[in-house]
Amino acid sequence: MTPGFTGGTLDRADALRHDPVALAAKLDGNARVLALDGLMPEVTADGLLAWTSLAAVPEGAETILLGLDGAGRAHVVVVPPAGTEGTAPAMRSPALMAVLAALQPGEAATYAAARSLLDWHARHRFCARCGSTTHPFRAGWGRQCDACGTEHFPRVDPVVIMIAEHDGRALLGRGKGWPEGRYSALAGFLEPAESIEEAVAREIHEEAGVRVGNVRYVASQPWPFPSSLMIACIGEAEDDAITLDTNELEDAMWVPRDMVRAVLAGEPGPFLPPPPYAIAHTLLTVWANS
Amino acid sequence: MTPGFTGGTLDRADALRHDPVALAAKLDGNARVLALDGLMPEVTADGLLAWTSLAAVPEGAETILLGLDGAGRAHVVVVPPAGTEGTAPAMRSPALMAVLAALQPGEAATYAAARSLLDWHARHRFCARCGSTTHPFRAGWGRQCDACGTEHFPRVDPVVIMIAEHDGRALLGRGKGWPEGRYSALAGFLEPAESIEEAVAREIHEEAGVRVGNVRYVASQPWPFPSSLMIACIGEAEDDAITLDTNELEDAMWVPRDMVRAVLAGEPGPFLPPPPYAIAHTLLTVWANS
């Protein structure tokens, strides 16, 4: 099973980012520009991302090199001028998710890279160190301060997403405002100075009051809203008493393995499962079949 | 085996960060302030971090809540005023590492949190979105823009660190300027829109020209220079031909399992092993004994 937003086929061509001359030579008539309506991708009838040429790109526009295809053609996305980014769809609107679901495997990964980087550029036009303006460098994979020269690089925010298990049951929770009936794995941002295993234990304890040990890693995937790295794990609970943090969760419950397996197979049950492109779906599937 | 910079004993007390009144009540005569000389920790004869009281802290100083101890006492670190951070030791100087090695288990984790957050505050006094000044909020676990209100949170930068394995041998490399004879696992920053497994494969291919599959996760640890999350993995190489990226590596070689085990045990061999507090040491140990 390939987790959502993985399996991209472009070569990120790191060396080109450090070689402006070679990069410029690649930005020729063969180069392809990601077709976007705001942040919505345009999709062909074959389920591929649509691309245009550099001919339509305004002089001086900032471009980000997404990578090279097997034929060596550069694939780029254009950064909208400051102040014109406002047409983005909501963080992960149903409309966007429907479009992404129509894409062939791997295409969503290319969109994810474009999406994360566009968001980062829009929110990092100034130097966090001195407040001056910045300009893109390294083919769009960084920005440098015009005044103090500090180099800034795109963020990737690790998020732990996990179930506690106890006596053949998994701990699932539901956040506020989630679709009715939806339950999923708990999740939270990993903080500075903690390991993945420590973040898993801290988050489950904070949100549900459950202590876990023996944390094991299951899978990872990017989540480009705006730039998370989802790290899916399973921890063994010491006991099953739940103390809910109602600021974080609306409810939490223990669900037996058979029930999780049935719900994932589409049968009716006590909860609606996470969507297939979410790593929570991968995580529950792995656990249910273990 | 506990990886370096893990095992901290303070409760991060997330709820207090959202409750300024309760937080203020904790910042009383019992609160403890991390003793620092620049960024160097002061260490007691018992191998513990040294702490002082809030009495010595200037009025209006920015403090970061590191957490609560078992007695409920707040432990904080004071952010130096802008422009006075210049006394930091080099990124990870031998002197600092010697001090950290003298600490009891878990103490280095507390120092790591302080260190990562101090560095982040020093480099994020301005809003990356609009260039205005920012002020700390959430007990020092964020900064908010004074003009546009954008909230900024400390970065954690995921780094993949890995060995390729082939026919009972591990691929080790040495970076430029490393101590003579030192070889270790390859490593690199995970980029937006890639999974851990994809980042591992990309980095090994970029640096050594080796294609890997079947990537498996081994362990993680924080690395507070300034705020990395080290994610250690092993990948299976398709073949053993090395094509070195000399911009990244000075050399790379395949080392048989017996040889890695011997070097880790302190016997002479073809390379010097990574230090014990580095996750590369954990990774090589796990692989050598597998």
Coordinates of C-alpha atoms in Angstrom, one line a residue:
Chain A
M1 CA 0.0 0.0 0.0
T2 CA 1.4 3.4 -1.0
P3 CA 0.6 6.1 1.6
G4 CA -1.1 9.3 0.2
F5 CA 1.0 12.0 -1.3
T6 CA 4.0 9.6 -1.8
G7 CA 5.3 7.9 -4.9
G8 CA 6.2 11.0 -6.9
T9 CA 8.2 10.3 -10.0
L10 CA 10.1 13.6 -10.5
D11 CA 13.8 13.6 -9.7
R12 CA 14.3 16.5 -7.3
A13 CA 17.7 17.2 -8.9
D14 CA 19.3 18.7 -5.9
A15 CA 22.5 19.5 -7.8
L16 CA 20.6 21.8 -10.2
R17 CA 19.5 23.9 -7.2
H18 CA 23.2 24.7 -6.6
D19 CA 24.0 25.4 -10.2
P20 CA 22.2 28.5 -11.5
V21 CA 23.8 28.2 -15.0
A22 CA 22.7 24.6 -15.5
L23 CA 19.3 25.5 -14.0
A24 CA 18.8 28.4 -16.5
A25 CA 19.6 26.1 -19.4
K26 CA 16.8 23.7 -18.2
L27 CA 14.3 26.5 -18.1
D28 CA 13.8 26.4 -21.9
G29 CA 10.9 25.6 -24.3
N30 CA 10.7 22.0 -22.9
A31 CA 10.1 23.1 -19.4
R32 CA 6.7 22.5 -17.9
V33 CA 4.8 24.8 -15.6
L34 CA 2.2 23.4 -13.2
A35 CA -1.3 24.6 -14.1
L36 CA -3.0 26.0 -11.1
D37 CA -6.2 27.9 -10.5
G38 CA -5.3 29.6 -7.2
L39 CA -4.0 26.5 -5.4
M40 CA -6.4 24.1 -7.1
P41 CA -4.6 21.8 -9.6
E42 CA -5.9 21.3 -13.1
V43 CA -6.3 17.6 -14.0
T44 CA -6.4 15.9 -17.4
A45 CA -9.0 13.3 -18.4
D46 CA -6.2 10.7 -17.9
G47 CA -5.9 11.7 -14.2
L48 CA -2.6 13.6 -14.7
L49 CA -1.6 17.0 -13.5
A50 CA -1.9 19.6 -16.3
W51 CA 1.1 21.6 -17.3
T52 CA 1.7 24.7 -19.4
S53 CA 4.9 26.2 -20.8
L54 CA 7.2 29.0 -19.6
A55 CA 5.9 31.2 -22.4
A56 CA 2.9 32.2 -20.4
V57 CA 4.9 33.1 -17.3
P58 CA 5.5 36.8 -16.6
E59 CA 9.0 38.1 -16.9
G60 CA 10.7 38.1 -13.5
A61 CA 8.3 35.7 -11.8
E62 CA 9.7 33.5 -9.0
T63 CA 9.8 29.8 -10.0
I64 CA 10.4 26.7 -7.9
L65 CA 12.0 23.7 -9.5
L66 CA 9.9 20.7 -8.6
G67 CA 12.2 18.3 -10.5
L68 CA 13.1 16.6 -13.7
D69 CA 11.1 13.9 -15.5
G70 CA 12.6 10.9 -17.2
A71 CA 13.2 12.9 -20.3
G72 CA 15.2 15.5 -18.3
R73 CA 12.5 18.2 -18.7
A74 CA 12.3 20.7 -15.8
H75 CA 9.0 20.9 -14.0
V76 CA 8.3 24.1 -12.1
V77 CA 5.6 25.9 -10.2
V78 CA 5.3 29.7 -10.3
V79 CA 5.1 31.7 -7.0
P80 CA 2.2 34.2 -7.2
P81 CA 3.2 37.8 -6.6
A82 CA 2.9 38.9 -3.0
G83 CA -0.7 39.7 -2.1
T84 CA -2.3 37.6 -4.8
E85 CA -2.3 34.3 -3.0
G86 CA -5.8 34.8 -1.7
T87 CA -7.6 32.4 -4.0
A88 CA -6.5 29.3 -2.2
P89 CA -9.1 26.7 -1.4
A90 CA -9.6 26.0 2.3
M91 CA -6.8 24.0 3.9
R92 CA -8.1 20.7 2.6
S93 CA -11.5 21.3 1.1
P94 CA -13.7 18.4 0.0
A95 CA -13.4 19.9 -3.6
L96 CA -9.6 19.7 -3.5
M97 CA -9.7 16.2 -2.0
A98 CA -12.1 15.0 -4.8
V99 CA -9.7 16.4 -7.4
L100 CA -6.7 14.7 -5.8
A101 CA -8.6 11.4 -5.6
A102 CA -9.0 11.6 -9.4
L103 CA -5.2 11.7 -9.9
Q104 CA -3.1 8.7 -10.8
P105 CA -0.7 7.4 -8.2
G106 CA 2.3 9.7 -7.6
E107 CA 0.7 12.8 -9.2
A108 CA -0.6 13.9 -5.7
A109 CA 3.0 13.8 -4.5
T110 CA 4.1 16.3 -7.1
Y111 CA 1.1 18.5 -6.2
A112 CA 2.0 18.2 -2.5
A113 CA 5.6 19.5 -3.1
A114 CA 4.2 22.5 -5.1
R115 CA 1.6 23.2 -2.5
S116 CA 3.9 23.1 0.5
L117 CA 6.5 25.3 -1.1
L118 CA 4.0 27.9 -2.4
D119 CA 2.6 28.1 1.1
W120 CA 6.0 28.5 2.6
H121 CA 7.1 31.3 0.2
A122 CA 3.8 33.2 0.8
R123 CA 4.4 33.1 4.5
H124 CA 8.2 33.8 4.5
R125 CA 8.7 36.9 2.4
F126 CA 10.5 38.5 5.3
C127 CA 13.6 37.6 7.4
A128 CA 12.6 36.2 10.8
R129 CA 16.0 37.2 12.1
C130 CA 16.0 40.9 11.1
G131 CA 12.6 41.7 9.5
S132 CA 14.0 42.7 6.1
T133 CA 12.8 41.4 2.7
T134 CA 14.0 38.1 1.3
H135 CA 14.6 36.7 -2.2
P136 CA 14.3 33.1 -3.3
F137 CA 17.5 31.1 -4.0
R138 CA 18.4 27.5 -4.6
A139 CA 15.8 27.2 -7.4
G140 CA 13.0 28.1 -4.9
W141 CA 14.1 25.7 -2.1
G142 CA 15.2 28.6 0.1
R143 CA 15.0 32.3 0.7
Q144 CA 17.8 34.6 1.6
C145 CA 17.6 37.9 3.5
D146 CA 18.4 41.0 1.4
A147 CA 19.9 42.7 4.4
C148 CA 21.6 40.3 6.7
G149 CA 22.1 37.4 4.3
T150 CA 20.5 34.8 6.6
E151 CA 19.4 31.7 4.7
H152 CA 16.0 30.3 5.4
F153 CA 14.7 26.9 4.3
P154 CA 11.2 25.4 4.0
R155 CA 9.8 24.0 7.1
V156 CA 8.7 20.4 7.5
D157 CA 6.7 19.9 10.7
P158 CA 6.8 16.4 12.1
V159 CA 3.4 15.2 13.5
V160 CA 3.0 12.0 15.4
I161 CA -0.3 10.2 14.8
M162 CA -0.9 7.1 16.8
I163 CA -3.2 4.6 18.4
A164 CA -2.8 3.2 21.9
E165 CA -3.6 -0.5 22.0
H166 CA -4.9 -2.4 25.0
D167 CA -6.2 -6.0 25.2
G168 CA -6.9 -6.2 21.5
R169 CA -8.6 -2.8 21.3
A170 CA -7.4 0.5 19.7
L171 CA -7.9 3.9 21.2
L172 CA -9.6 6.2 18.7
G173 CA -10.7 9.8 19.3
R174 CA -12.7 12.5 17.5
G175 CA -11.7 16.1 17.3
K176 CA -14.1 19.0 17.5
G177 CA -16.0 19.9 14.4
W178 CA -15.2 16.6 12.6
P179 CA -17.8 15.0 10.3
E180 CA -20.4 13.2 12.3
G181 CA -19.4 9.7 13.4
R182 CA -15.7 10.1 12.3
Y183 CA -13.1 8.7 14.7
S184 CA -9.4 8.4 14.0
A185 CA -6.0 8.1 15.5
L186 CA -4.9 10.8 17.9
A187 CA -2.3 13.2 16.6
G188 CA -0.1 16.2 17.5
F189 CA 3.0 18.1 16.6
L190 CA 6.3 16.8 17.8
E191 CA 8.0 19.4 19.9
P192 CA 11.7 20.5 20.0
A193 CA 13.9 18.1 22.0
E194 CA 11.7 15.0 22.0
S195 CA 12.0 11.8 20.2
I196 CA 9.2 10.3 18.1
E197 CA 8.5 7.8 20.8
E198 CA 8.4 10.5 23.5
A199 CA 6.1 12.7 21.5
V200 CA 3.7 9.7 21.0
A201 CA 3.6 9.0 24.7
R202 CA 3.2 12.7 25.6
E203 CA 0.3 13.3 23.2
I204 CA -1.7 10.2 24.2
H205 CA -1.3 11.2 27.8
E206 CA -2.2 14.8 27.2
E207 CA -5.3 14.1 25.1
A208 CA -6.6 10.9 26.7
G209 CA -4.8 10.5 30.0
V210 CA -3.5 7.1 28.8
R211 CA 0.2 6.1 29.5
V212 CA 1.8 4.1 26.7
G213 CA 5.2 2.3 26.3
N214 CA 6.8 0.1 23.7
V215 CA 6.0 2.6 20.9
R216 CA 6.6 1.1 17.5
Y217 CA 6.9 3.0 14.2
V218 CA 4.5 2.0 11.4
A219 CA 4.7 4.3 8.4
S220 CA 5.0 8.0 7.3
Q221 CA 3.6 10.3 4.7
P222 CA 3.8 14.0 3.9
W223 CA 0.6 16.0 4.5
P224 CA 0.9 19.3 2.5
F225 CA -1.5 21.4 4.6
P226 CA 0.8 23.2 4.8
S227 CA 3.9 21.0 5.3
S228 CA 3.5 18.2 7.9
L229 CA 5.4 14.9 8.0
M230 CA 2.9 12.4 9.5
I231 CA 4.6 9.7 11.5
A232 CA 2.3 6.8 12.4
C233 CA 3.0 4.7 15.5
I234 CA 1.4 2.3 17.9
G235 CA 1.9 2.3 21.6
E236 CA 1.0 -0.2 24.3
A237 CA -1.3 1.2 26.9
E238 CA -0.6 0.5 30.6
D239 CA -4.4 0.5 31.3
D240 CA -7.6 1.6 29.6
A241 CA -8.9 4.4 31.8
I242 CA -9.5 7.5 29.6
T243 CA -9.3 11.0 31.0
L244 CA -10.3 13.3 28.1
D245 CA -8.8 16.7 27.4
T246 CA -11.9 18.3 26.2
N247 CA -9.9 21.2 24.7
E248 CA -8.4 18.7 22.3
L249 CA -11.0 15.9 21.8
E250 CA -14.7 15.6 21.8
D251 CA -14.7 11.9 22.6
A252 CA -12.4 8.9 22.7
M253 CA -13.1 5.2 22.9
W254 CA -11.6 1.7 22.7
V255 CA -12.5 -0.2 19.6
P256 CA -12.0 -4.0 19.3
R257 CA -9.8 -5.2 16.4
D258 CA -12.7 -7.1 14.7
M259 CA -14.7 -3.9 14.7
V260 CA -11.9 -1.8 13.2
R261 CA -11.4 -4.4 10.5
A262 CA -15.1 -4.5 9.7
V263 CA -15.4 -0.7 9.5
L264 CA -12.4 -0.5 7.2
A265 CA -14.0 -3.1 5.0
G266 CA -17.0 -0.8 4.6
E267 CA -19.3 -2.5 7.0
P268 CA -21.5 -0.4 9.4
G269 CA -20.0 0.1 12.8
P270 CA -19.6 2.5 15.7
F271 CA -17.6 5.0 13.8
L272 CA -16.8 6.2 10.3
P273 CA -13.1 5.5 9.3
P274 CA -10.6 8.0 8.2
P275 CA -10.4 8.5 4.4
P276 CA -8.0 6.3 2.4
Y277 CA -5.5 9.1 1.6
A278 CA -4.9 9.8 5.3
I279 CA -2.2 7.9 7.0
A280 CA -4.6 7.1 9.9
H281 CA -6.3 4.7 7.4
T282 CA -2.9 3.0 6.7
L283 CA -2.2 2.8 10.5
L284 CA -5.6 1.3 11.4
T285 CA -5.3 -1.1 8.5
V286 CA -1.9 -2.3 9.7
W287 CA -3.1 -2.6 13.2
A288 CA -6.4 -4.3 12.3
N289 CA -4.5 -7.0 10.3
S290 CA -1.7 -7.5 12.9
Chain B
M1 CA 19.7 1.8 25.3
T2 CA 18.4 5.4 25.6
P3 CA 19.3 7.6 22.7
G4 CA 21.1 10.8 23.5
F5 CA 19.0 13.9 24.5
T6 CA 16.0 11.7 25.4
G7 CA 14.6 10.6 28.8
G8 CA 13.9 14.1 30.2
T9 CA 11.9 14.0 33.4
L10 CA 10.1 17.3 33.3
D11 CA 6.4 17.3 32.5
R12 CA 6.0 19.8 29.6
A13 CA 2.7 20.9 31.1
D14 CA 1.1 21.9 27.8
A15 CA -2.1 23.1 29.6
L16 CA -0.1 25.8 31.5
R17 CA 1.0 27.3 28.2
H18 CA -2.6 28.1 27.5
D19 CA -3.4 29.4 30.9
P20 CA -1.4 32.6 31.7
V21 CA -3.0 33.0 35.2
A22 CA -2.1 29.5 36.3
L23 CA 1.4 29.9 34.7
A24 CA 2.0 33.2 36.6
A25 CA 1.1 31.4 39.9
K26 CA 3.7 28.8 39.1
L27 CA 6.4 31.5 38.6
D28 CA 6.9 32.0 42.3
G29 CA 9.7 31.5 44.8
N30 CA 9.8 27.8 44.1
A31 CA 10.4 28.2 40.4
R32 CA 13.8 27.3 39.1
V33 CA 15.8 29.0 36.4
L34 CA 18.3 27.1 34.3
A35 CA 21.8 28.4 35.0
L36 CA 23.7 29.2 31.8
D37 CA 26.9 30.8 30.9
G38 CA 26.0 32.0 27.4
L39 CA 24.6 28.7 26.1
M40 CA 26.9 26.5 28.3
P41 CA 25.1 24.7 31.1
E42 CA 26.4 24.8 34.6
V43 CA 26.6 21.3 36.1
T44 CA 26.7 20.2 39.7
A45 CA 29.1 17.7 41.2
D46 CA 26.3 15.2 41.1
G47 CA 26.0 15.5 37.3
L48 CA 22.8 17.6 37.5
L49 CA 22.0 20.8 35.7
A50 CA 22.4 23.8 38.0
W51 CA 19.4 26.1 38.6
T52 CA 18.9 29.5 40.2
S53 CA 15.7 31.3 41.3
L54 CA 13.6 34.0 39.6
A55 CA 14.9 36.6 42.1
A56 CA 18.0 37.1 39.9
V57 CA 16.0 37.5 36.7
P58 CA 15.6 41.1 35.4
E59 CA 12.1 42.5 35.4
G60 CA 10.3 41.9 32.1
A61 CA 12.7 39.2 30.9
E62 CA 11.2 36.7 28.5
T63 CA 11.0 33.2 30.1
I64 CA 10.3 29.8 28.5
L65 CA 8.5 27.2 30.6
L66 CA 10.5 24.0 30.2
G67 CA 8.1 22.1 32.4
L68 CA 7.2 20.9 35.9
D69 CA 9.1 18.5 38.1
G70 CA 7.5 15.9 40.3
A71 CA 7.0 18.5 43.1
G72 CA 5.1 20.8 40.7
R73 CA 7.9 23.3 40.5
A74 CA 8.2 25.3 37.3
H75 CA 11.5 25.1 35.5
V76 CA 12.2 27.9 33.1
V77 CA 15.0 29.3 31.0
V78 CA 15.4 33.0 30.4
V79 CA 15.7 34.4 26.8
P80 CA 18.7 36.8 26.6
P81 CA 17.8 40.3 25.4
A82 CA 18.2 40.7 21.6
G83 CA 21.8 41.3 20.6
T84 CA 23.3 39.6 23.7
E85 CA 23.2 36.0 22.5
G86 CA 26.7 36.2 21.1
T87 CA 28.4 34.2 23.8
A88 CA 27.2 30.8 22.5
P89 CA 29.7 28.0 22.1
A90 CA 30.2 26.7 18.6
M91 CA 27.3 24.5 17.4
R92 CA 28.5 21.4 19.2
S93 CA 31.9 22.2 20.6
P94 CA 34.0 19.5 22.2
A95 CA 33.8 21.5 25.5
L96 CA 30.0 21.4 25.4
M97 CA 29.9 17.7 24.6
A98 CA 32.2 17.0 27.5
V99 CA 29.9 18.9 29.8
L100 CA 26.9 17.0 28.5
A101 CA 28.6 13.7 28.9
A102 CA 29.0 14.5 32.6
L103 CA 25.3 14.8 33.1
Q104 CA 23.1 12.1 34.5
P105 CA 20.6 10.5 32.1
G106 CA 17.7 12.7 31.2
E107 CA 19.4 16.0 32.1
A108 CA 20.8 16.5 28.6
A109 CA 17.2 16.3 27.3
T110 CA 16.2 19.2 29.5
Y111 CA 19.2 21.2 28.3
A112 CA 18.3 20.2 24.7
A113 CA 14.8 21.8 25.0
A114 CA 16.2 25.0 26.5
R115 CA 18.9 25.1 23.8
S116 CA 16.6 24.6 20.8
L117 CA 14.1 27.2 22.1
L118 CA 16.7 29.8 22.9
D119 CA 18.1 29.5 19.4
W120 CA 14.7 29.7 17.9
H121 CA 13.7 32.8 19.8
A122 CA 17.0 34.5 18.9
R123 CA 16.4 33.8 15.2
H124 CA 12.7 34.6 15.1
R125 CA 12.2 38.1 16.6
F126 CA 10.5 39.2 13.5
C127 CA 7.4 38.0 11.6
A128 CA 8.4 36.1 8.5
R129 CA 5.0 37.0 7.0
C130 CA 5.1 40.8 7.3
G131 CA 8.5 41.8 8.8
S132 CA 7.2 43.3 12.0
T133 CA 8.4 42.6 15.5
T134 CA 7.0 39.6 17.4
H135 CA 6.4 38.9 21.1
P136 CA 6.5 35.5 22.9
F137 CA 3.3 33.8 23.9
R138 CA 2.3 30.3 25.1
A139 CA 4.9 30.4 27.9
G140 CA 7.6 30.8 25.3
W141 CA 6.5 28.0 23.0
G142 CA 5.5 30.5 20.3
R143 CA 5.9 34.1 19.1
Q144 CA 3.1 36.2 17.7
C145 CA 3.4 39.2 15.4
D146 CA 2.8 42.6 16.9
A147 CA 1.3 43.9 13.6
C148 CA -0.5 41.1 11.7
G149 CA -1.1 38.7 14.6
T150 CA 0.4 35.7 12.8
E151 CA 1.4 32.9 15.2
H152 CA 4.8 31.3 14.8
F153 CA 5.9 28.1 16.5
P154 CA 9.4 26.6 17.0
R155 CA 10.7 24.6 14.1
V156 CA 11.7 20.9 14.4
D157 CA 13.7 19.9 11.3
P158 CA 13.4 16.1 10.5
V159 CA 16.7 14.6 9.4
V160 CA 17.1 11.1 8.0
I161 CA 20.2 9.3 9.0
M162 CA 20.8 5.9 7.6
I163 CA 23.0 3.1 6.4
A164 CA 22.5 1.1 3.2
E165 CA 23.2 -2.6 3.7
H166 CA 24.4 -5.0 1.0
D167 CA 25.6 -8.6 1.5
G168 CA 26.3 -8.2 5.2
R169 CA 28.1 -4.9 4.8
A170 CA 27.0 -1.3 5.8
L171 CA 27.6 1.8 3.7
L172 CA 29.4 4.4 5.8
G173 CA 30.7 7.8 4.7
R174 CA 32.7 10.7 6.0
G175 CA 31.9 14.3 5.6
K176 CA 34.4 17.0 4.8
G177 CA 36.3 18.3 7.8
W178 CA 35.4 15.4 10.1
P179 CA 37.9 14.2 12.6
E180 CA 40.5 12.0 11.0
G181 CA 39.3 8.4 10.5
R182 CA 35.7 9.1 11.5
Y183 CA 33.1 7.4 9.4
S184 CA 29.4 7.3 10.1
A185 CA 25.9 6.9 8.7
L186 CA 24.8 9.2 5.8
A187 CA 22.3 11.9 6.7
G188 CA 20.3 14.7 5.3
F189 CA 17.3 16.9 5.8
L190 CA 13.9 15.5 4.9
E191 CA 12.2 17.8 2.4
P192 CA 8.7 19.0 2.0
A193 CA 6.4 16.4 0.5
E194 CA 8.4 13.3 1.0
S195 CA 8.0 10.4 3.4
I196 CA 10.8 9.2 5.7
E197 CA 11.3 6.2 3.4
E198 CA 11.5 8.4 0.3
A199 CA 14.0 10.8 2.0
V200 CA 16.2 7.9 2.9
A201 CA 16.3 6.6 -0.6
R202 CA 16.8 10.1 -2.1
E203 CA 19.7 11.0 0.2
I204 CA 21.6 7.7 -0.2
H205 CA 21.3 8.0 -4.0
E206 CA 22.3 11.7 -4.0
E207 CA 25.3 11.2 -1.8
A208 CA 26.6 7.8 -2.8
G209 CA 24.7 6.8 -6.0
V210 CA 23.3 3.8 -4.3
R211 CA 19.6 2.8 -4.8
V212 CA 17.9 1.3 -1.8
G213 CA 14.5 -0.2 -1.1
N214 CA 12.8 -1.8 1.9
V215 CA 13.6 1.0 4.2
R216 CA 13.0 0.2 7.9
Y217 CA 12.9 2.6 10.8
V218 CA 15.2 2.0 13.7
A219 CA 15.1 4.8 16.3
S220 CA 14.9 8.6 16.7
Q221 CA 16.4 11.3 18.9
P222 CA 16.4 15.1 19.1
W223 CA 19.6 16.9 18.2
P224 CA 19.5 20.4 19.5
F225 CA 22.0 22.1 17.1
P226 CA 19.7 23.9 16.6
S227 CA 16.5 21.7 16.5
S228 CA 16.8 18.6 14.4
L229 CA 14.8 15.4 14.8
M230 CA 17.1 12.6 13.8
I231 CA 15.3 9.6 12.3
A232 CA 17.6 6.5 11.9
C233 CA 16.8 3.9 9.2
I234 CA 18.3 1.0 7.3
G235 CA 17.7 0.5 3.6
E236 CA 18.6 -2.5 1.4
A237 CA 20.9 -1.6 -1.4
E238 CA 20.2 -2.9 -4.9
D239 CA 24.0 -3.2 -5.6
D240 CA 27.2 -2.0 -4.1
A241 CA 28.6 0.4 -6.8
I242 CA 29.4 3.8 -5.2
T243 CA 29.2 7.1 -7.1
L244 CA 30.4 9.7 -4.6
D245 CA 28.9 13.2 -4.5
T246 CA 32.2 15.0 -3.6
N247 CA 30.3 18.1 -2.6
E248 CA 28.7 16.1 0.2
L249 CA 31.1 13.4 1.1
E250 CA 34.9 13.0 1.2
D251 CA 34.7 9.2 1.1
A252 CA 32.3 6.2 1.5
M253 CA 32.9 2.5 1.9
W254 CA 31.2 -0.8 2.7
V255 CA 32.1 -2.2 6.1
P256 CA 31.4 -5.9 7.0
R257 CA 29.2 -6.5 10.1
D258 CA 32.0 -8.1 12.1
M259 CA 34.2 -5.1 11.5
V260 CA 31.5 -2.7 12.6
R261 CA 30.9 -4.7 15.7
A262 CA 34.6 -4.8 16.6
V263 CA 35.0 -1.1 16.1
L264 CA 31.9 -0.4 18.3
A265 CA 33.5 -2.6 21.0
G266 CA 36.6 -0.4 21.0
E267 CA 38.9 -2.6 18.9
P268 CA 41.0 -1.0 16.2
G269 CA 39.5 -1.0 12.7
P270 CA 39.3 0.8 9.4
F271 CA 37.3 3.7 10.9
L272 CA 36.6 5.6 14.2
P273 CA 33.0 5.1 15.3
P274 CA 30.5 7.9 15.9
P275 CA 30.3 9.1 19.6
P276 CA 27.8 7.3 21.9
Y277 CA 25.4 10.3 22.2
A278 CA 24.9 10.4 18.4
I279 CA 22.1 8.3 17.0
A280 CA 24.5 7.0 14.4
H281 CA 26.0 5.0 17.2
T282 CA 22.6 3.5 18.1
L283 CA 21.9 2.7 14.5
L284 CA 25.3 1.0 13.9
T285 CA 24.9 -1.0 17.1
V286 CA 21.4 -2.2 16.2
W287 CA 22.6 -3.2 12.7
A288 CA 25.8 -4.8 13.9
N289 CA 23.8 -7.0 16.3
S290 CA 21.1 -7.9 13.9

